[in-house]
PDB file of C-alpha atoms in Angstrom:
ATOM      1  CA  UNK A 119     107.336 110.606 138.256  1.00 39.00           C
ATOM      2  CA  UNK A 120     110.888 109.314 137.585  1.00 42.00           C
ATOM      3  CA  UNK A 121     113.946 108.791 139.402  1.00 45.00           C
ATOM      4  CA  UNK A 122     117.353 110.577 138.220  1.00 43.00           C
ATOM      5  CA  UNK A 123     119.788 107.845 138.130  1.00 41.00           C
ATOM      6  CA  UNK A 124     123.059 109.345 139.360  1.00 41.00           C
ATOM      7  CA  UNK A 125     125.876 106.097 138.069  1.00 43.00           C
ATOM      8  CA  UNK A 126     124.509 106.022 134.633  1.00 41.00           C
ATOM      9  CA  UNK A 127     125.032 108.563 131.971  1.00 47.00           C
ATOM     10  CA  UNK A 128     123.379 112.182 131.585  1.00 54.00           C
ATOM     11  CA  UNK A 129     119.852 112.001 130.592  1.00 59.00           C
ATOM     12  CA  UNK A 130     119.470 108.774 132.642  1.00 63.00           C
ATOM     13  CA  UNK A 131     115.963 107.420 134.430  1.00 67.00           C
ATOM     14  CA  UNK A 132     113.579 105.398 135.703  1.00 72.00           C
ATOM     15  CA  UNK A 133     110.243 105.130 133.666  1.00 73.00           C
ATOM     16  CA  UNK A 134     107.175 103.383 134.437  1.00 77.00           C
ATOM     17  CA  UNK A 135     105.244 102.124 131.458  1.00 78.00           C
ATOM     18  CA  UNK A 136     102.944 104.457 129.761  1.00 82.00           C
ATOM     19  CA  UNK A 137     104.748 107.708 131.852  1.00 83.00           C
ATOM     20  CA  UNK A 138     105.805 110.913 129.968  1.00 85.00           C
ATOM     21  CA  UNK A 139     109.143 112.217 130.479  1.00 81.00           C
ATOM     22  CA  UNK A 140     110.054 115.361 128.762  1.00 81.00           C
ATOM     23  CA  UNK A 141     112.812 117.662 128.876  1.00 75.00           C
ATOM     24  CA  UNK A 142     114.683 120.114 126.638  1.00 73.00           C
ATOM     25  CA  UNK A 143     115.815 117.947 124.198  1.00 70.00           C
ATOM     26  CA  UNK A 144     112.331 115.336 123.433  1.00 74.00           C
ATOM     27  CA  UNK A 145     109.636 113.970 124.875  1.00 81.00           C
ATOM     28  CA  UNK A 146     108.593 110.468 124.859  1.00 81.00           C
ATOM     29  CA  UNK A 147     106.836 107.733 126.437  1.00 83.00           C
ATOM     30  CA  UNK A 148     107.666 104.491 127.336  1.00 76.00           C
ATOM     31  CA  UNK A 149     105.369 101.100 126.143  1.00 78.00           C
ATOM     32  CA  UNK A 150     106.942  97.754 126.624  1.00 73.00           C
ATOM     33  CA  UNK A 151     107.212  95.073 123.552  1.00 74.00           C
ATOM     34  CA  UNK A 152     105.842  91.769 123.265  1.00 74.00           C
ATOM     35  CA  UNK A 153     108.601  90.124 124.971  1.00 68.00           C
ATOM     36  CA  UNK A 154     108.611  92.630 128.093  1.00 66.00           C
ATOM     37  CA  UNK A 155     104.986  91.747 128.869  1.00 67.00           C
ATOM     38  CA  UNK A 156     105.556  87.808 128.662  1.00 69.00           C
ATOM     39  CA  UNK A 157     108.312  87.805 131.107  1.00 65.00           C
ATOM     40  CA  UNK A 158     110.567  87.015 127.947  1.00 62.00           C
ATOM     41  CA  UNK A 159     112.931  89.545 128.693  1.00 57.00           C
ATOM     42  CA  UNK A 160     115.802  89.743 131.495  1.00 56.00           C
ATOM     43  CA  UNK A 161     114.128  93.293 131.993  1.00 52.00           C
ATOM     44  CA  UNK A 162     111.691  94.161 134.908  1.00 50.00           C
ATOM     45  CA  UNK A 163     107.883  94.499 133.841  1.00 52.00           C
ATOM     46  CA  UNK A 164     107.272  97.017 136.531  1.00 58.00           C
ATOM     47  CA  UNK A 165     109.984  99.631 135.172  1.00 57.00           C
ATOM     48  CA  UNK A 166     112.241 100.149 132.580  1.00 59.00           C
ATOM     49  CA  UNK A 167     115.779 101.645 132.566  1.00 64.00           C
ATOM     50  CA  UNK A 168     116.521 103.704 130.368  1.00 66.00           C
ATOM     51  CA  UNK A 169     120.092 105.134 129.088  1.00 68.00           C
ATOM     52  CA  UNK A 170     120.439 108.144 126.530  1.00 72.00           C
ATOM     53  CA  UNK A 171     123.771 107.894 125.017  1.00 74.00           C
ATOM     54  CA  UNK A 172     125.825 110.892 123.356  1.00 74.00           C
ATOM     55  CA  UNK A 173     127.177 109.623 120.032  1.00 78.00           C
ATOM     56  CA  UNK A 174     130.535 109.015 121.335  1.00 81.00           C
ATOM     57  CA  UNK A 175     128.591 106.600 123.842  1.00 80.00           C
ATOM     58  CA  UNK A 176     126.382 105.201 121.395  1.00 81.00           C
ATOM     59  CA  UNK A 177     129.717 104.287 119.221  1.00 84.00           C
ATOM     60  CA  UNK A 178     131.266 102.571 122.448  1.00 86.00           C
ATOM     61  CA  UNK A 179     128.292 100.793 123.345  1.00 85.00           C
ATOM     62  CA  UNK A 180     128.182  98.884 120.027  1.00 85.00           C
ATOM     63  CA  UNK A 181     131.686  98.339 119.912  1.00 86.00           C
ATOM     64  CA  UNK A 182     131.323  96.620 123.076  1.00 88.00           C
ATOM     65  CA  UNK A 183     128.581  94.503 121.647  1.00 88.00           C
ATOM     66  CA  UNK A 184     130.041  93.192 118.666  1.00 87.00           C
ATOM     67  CA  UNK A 185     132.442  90.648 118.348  1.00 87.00           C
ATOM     68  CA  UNK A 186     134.053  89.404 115.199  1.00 86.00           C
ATOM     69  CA  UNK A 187     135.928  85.869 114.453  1.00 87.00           C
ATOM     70  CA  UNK A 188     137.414  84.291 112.098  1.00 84.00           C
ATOM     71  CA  UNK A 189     136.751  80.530 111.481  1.00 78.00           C
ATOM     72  CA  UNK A 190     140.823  79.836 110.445  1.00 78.00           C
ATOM     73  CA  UNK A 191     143.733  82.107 110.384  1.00 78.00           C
ATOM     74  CA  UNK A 192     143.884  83.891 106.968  1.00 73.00           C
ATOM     75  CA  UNK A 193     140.254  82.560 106.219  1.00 75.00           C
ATOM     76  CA  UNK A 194     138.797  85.388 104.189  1.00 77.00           C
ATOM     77  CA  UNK A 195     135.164  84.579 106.385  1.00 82.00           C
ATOM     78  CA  UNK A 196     134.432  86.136 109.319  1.00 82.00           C
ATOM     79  CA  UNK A 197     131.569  85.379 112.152  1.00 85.00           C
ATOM     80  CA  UNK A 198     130.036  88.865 113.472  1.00 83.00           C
ATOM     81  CA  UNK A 199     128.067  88.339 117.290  1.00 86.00           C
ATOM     82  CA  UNK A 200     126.160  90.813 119.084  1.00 86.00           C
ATOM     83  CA  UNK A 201     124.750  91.017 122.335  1.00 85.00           C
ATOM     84  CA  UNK A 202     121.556  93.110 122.749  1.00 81.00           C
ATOM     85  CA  UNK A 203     118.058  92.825 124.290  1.00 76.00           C
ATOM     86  CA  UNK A 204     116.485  94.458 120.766  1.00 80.00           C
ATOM     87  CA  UNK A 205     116.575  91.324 118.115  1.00 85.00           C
ATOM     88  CA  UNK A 206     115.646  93.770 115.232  1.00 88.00           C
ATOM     89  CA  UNK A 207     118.183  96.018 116.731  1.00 85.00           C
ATOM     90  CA  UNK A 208     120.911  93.580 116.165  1.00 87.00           C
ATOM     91  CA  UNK A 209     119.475  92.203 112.860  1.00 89.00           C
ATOM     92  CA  UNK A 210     120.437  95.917 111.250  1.00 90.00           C
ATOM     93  CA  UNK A 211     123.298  96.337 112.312  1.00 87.00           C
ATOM     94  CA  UNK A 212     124.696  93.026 111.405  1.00 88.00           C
ATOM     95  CA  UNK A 213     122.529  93.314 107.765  1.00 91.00           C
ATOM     96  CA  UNK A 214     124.417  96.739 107.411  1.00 92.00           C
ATOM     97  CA  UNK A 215     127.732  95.641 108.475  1.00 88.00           C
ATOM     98  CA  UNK A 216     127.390  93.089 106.216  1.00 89.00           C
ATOM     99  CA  UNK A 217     126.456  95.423 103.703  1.00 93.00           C
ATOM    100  CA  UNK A 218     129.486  97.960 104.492  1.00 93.00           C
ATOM    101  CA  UNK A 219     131.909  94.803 104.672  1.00 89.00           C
ATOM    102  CA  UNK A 220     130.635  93.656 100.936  1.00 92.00           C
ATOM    103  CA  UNK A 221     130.680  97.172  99.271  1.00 95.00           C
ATOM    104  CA  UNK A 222     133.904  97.601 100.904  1.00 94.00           C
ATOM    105  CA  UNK A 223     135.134  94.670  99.132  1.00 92.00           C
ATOM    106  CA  UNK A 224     133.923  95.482  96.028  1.00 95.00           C
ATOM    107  CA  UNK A 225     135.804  98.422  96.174  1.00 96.00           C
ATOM    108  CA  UNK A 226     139.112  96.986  97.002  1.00 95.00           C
ATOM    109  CA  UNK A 227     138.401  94.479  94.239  1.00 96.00           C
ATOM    110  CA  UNK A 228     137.835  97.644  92.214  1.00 96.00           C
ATOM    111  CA  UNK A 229     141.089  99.052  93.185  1.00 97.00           C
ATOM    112  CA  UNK A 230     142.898  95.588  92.499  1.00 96.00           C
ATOM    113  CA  UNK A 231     141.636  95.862  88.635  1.00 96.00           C
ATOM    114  CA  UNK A 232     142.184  99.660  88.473  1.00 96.00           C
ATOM    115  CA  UNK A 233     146.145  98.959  89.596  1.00 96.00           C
ATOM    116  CA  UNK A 234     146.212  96.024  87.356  1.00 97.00           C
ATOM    117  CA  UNK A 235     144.992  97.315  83.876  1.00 97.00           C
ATOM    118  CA  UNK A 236     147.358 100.941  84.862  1.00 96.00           C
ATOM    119  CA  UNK A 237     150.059  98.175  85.595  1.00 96.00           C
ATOM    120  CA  UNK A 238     149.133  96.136  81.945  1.00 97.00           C
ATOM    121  CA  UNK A 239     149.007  99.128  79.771  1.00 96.00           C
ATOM    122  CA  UNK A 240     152.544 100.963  81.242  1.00 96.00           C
ATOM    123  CA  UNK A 241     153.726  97.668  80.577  1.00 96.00           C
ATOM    124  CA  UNK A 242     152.475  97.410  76.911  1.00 96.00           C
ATOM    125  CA  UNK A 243     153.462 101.509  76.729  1.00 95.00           C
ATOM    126  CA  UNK A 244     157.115 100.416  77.036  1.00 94.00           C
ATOM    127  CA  UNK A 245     156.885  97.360  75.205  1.00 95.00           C
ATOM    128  CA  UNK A 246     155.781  99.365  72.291  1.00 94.00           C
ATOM    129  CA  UNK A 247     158.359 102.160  73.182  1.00 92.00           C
ATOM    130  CA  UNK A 248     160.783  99.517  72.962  1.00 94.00           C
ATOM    131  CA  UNK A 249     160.151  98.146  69.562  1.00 94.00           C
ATOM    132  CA  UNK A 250     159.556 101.629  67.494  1.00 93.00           C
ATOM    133  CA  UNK A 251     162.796 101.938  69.137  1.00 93.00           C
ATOM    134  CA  UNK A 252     164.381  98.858  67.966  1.00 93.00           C
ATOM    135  CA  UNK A 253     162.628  99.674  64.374  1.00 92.00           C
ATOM    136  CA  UNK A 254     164.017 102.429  64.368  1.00 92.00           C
ATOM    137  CA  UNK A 255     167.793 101.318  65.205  1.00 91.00           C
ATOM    138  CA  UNK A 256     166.900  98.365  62.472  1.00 90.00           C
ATOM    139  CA  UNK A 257     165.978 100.934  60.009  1.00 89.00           C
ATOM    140  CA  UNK A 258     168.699 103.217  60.663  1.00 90.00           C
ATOM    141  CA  UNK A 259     171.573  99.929  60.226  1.00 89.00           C
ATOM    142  CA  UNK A 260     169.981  99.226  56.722  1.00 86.00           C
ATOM    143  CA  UNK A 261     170.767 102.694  55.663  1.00 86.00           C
ATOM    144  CA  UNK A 262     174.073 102.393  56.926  1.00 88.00           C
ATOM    145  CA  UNK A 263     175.164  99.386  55.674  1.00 86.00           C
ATOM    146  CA  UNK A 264     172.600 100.168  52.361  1.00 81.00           C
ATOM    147  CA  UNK A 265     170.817  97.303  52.483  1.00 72.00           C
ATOM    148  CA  UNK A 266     166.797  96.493  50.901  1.00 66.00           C
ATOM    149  CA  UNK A 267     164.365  95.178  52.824  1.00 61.00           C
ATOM    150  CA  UNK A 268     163.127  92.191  50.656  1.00 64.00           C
ATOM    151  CA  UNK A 269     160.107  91.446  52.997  1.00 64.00           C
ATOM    152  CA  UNK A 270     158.018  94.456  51.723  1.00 56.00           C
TER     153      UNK A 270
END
């Protein structure tokens, strides 16, 4: 059987490999990797913890496992680390941080050329404003003073 685990969070136990636990929620069993089974891992063989995390916990956890550097100060690269005992684990979520961290550039690239060109055409707007208006004062001194406009 297994053995509650009072200091770790809810829905926290002791599994032997190959056991069934069940509850309310799932059922599962546990079978240990490659690594496990070679001694590879700074796990026991004999039994496995095991740790199911709310959301909120599972959010905290990887915080706590990620850290992020930057080689110089106001280098646009960063260095992302994670500690974990699942390589393929950390492998997506770095992938898809990288991902998030690219798309998320994109977009403020996006919104860099968006502000720009709304930025270049006010601009030409008022230039434009400007000279139908000086036309117009131009236009409205040669009828005034009656004089021809010998370019047309």
């Amino acid at each position: 059987g297994y053995e509650e685990v009072k200091h770790l969070p809810e829905y926290s136990f002791i599994l032997d490999e190959g056991e069934w636990y069940a509850n309310d929620f799932f059922k599962f069993r546990l079978y240990l990797n490659e690594d496990q089974r070679a001694g590879n891992n700074t796990q026991s063989v004999e039994s496995t913890e095991i740790a199911l995390l709310s959301i909120e916990g599972l959010i905290e956890a990887y915080r706590n496992s990620l850290f992020i550097e930057q080689d110089d100060e106001g280098a646009s690269l960063i260095r992302l680390k994670m500690t974990n005992t699942n390589r393929e684990r950390i492998a997506d979520y770095l992938n898809t941080s990288i991902e998030l961290l690219q798309e998320y550039e994109v977009q403020e690239k996006n919104q860099v050329t968006d502000n720009t060109i709304r930025f270049i055409r006010q601009q030409v707007s008022a230039f434009t404003d400007t000279l139908y208006s000086v036309q117009s004062e131009l236009e409205q001194f040669r009828r005034t003073n009656q004089l021809t406009d010998i370019s047309a």
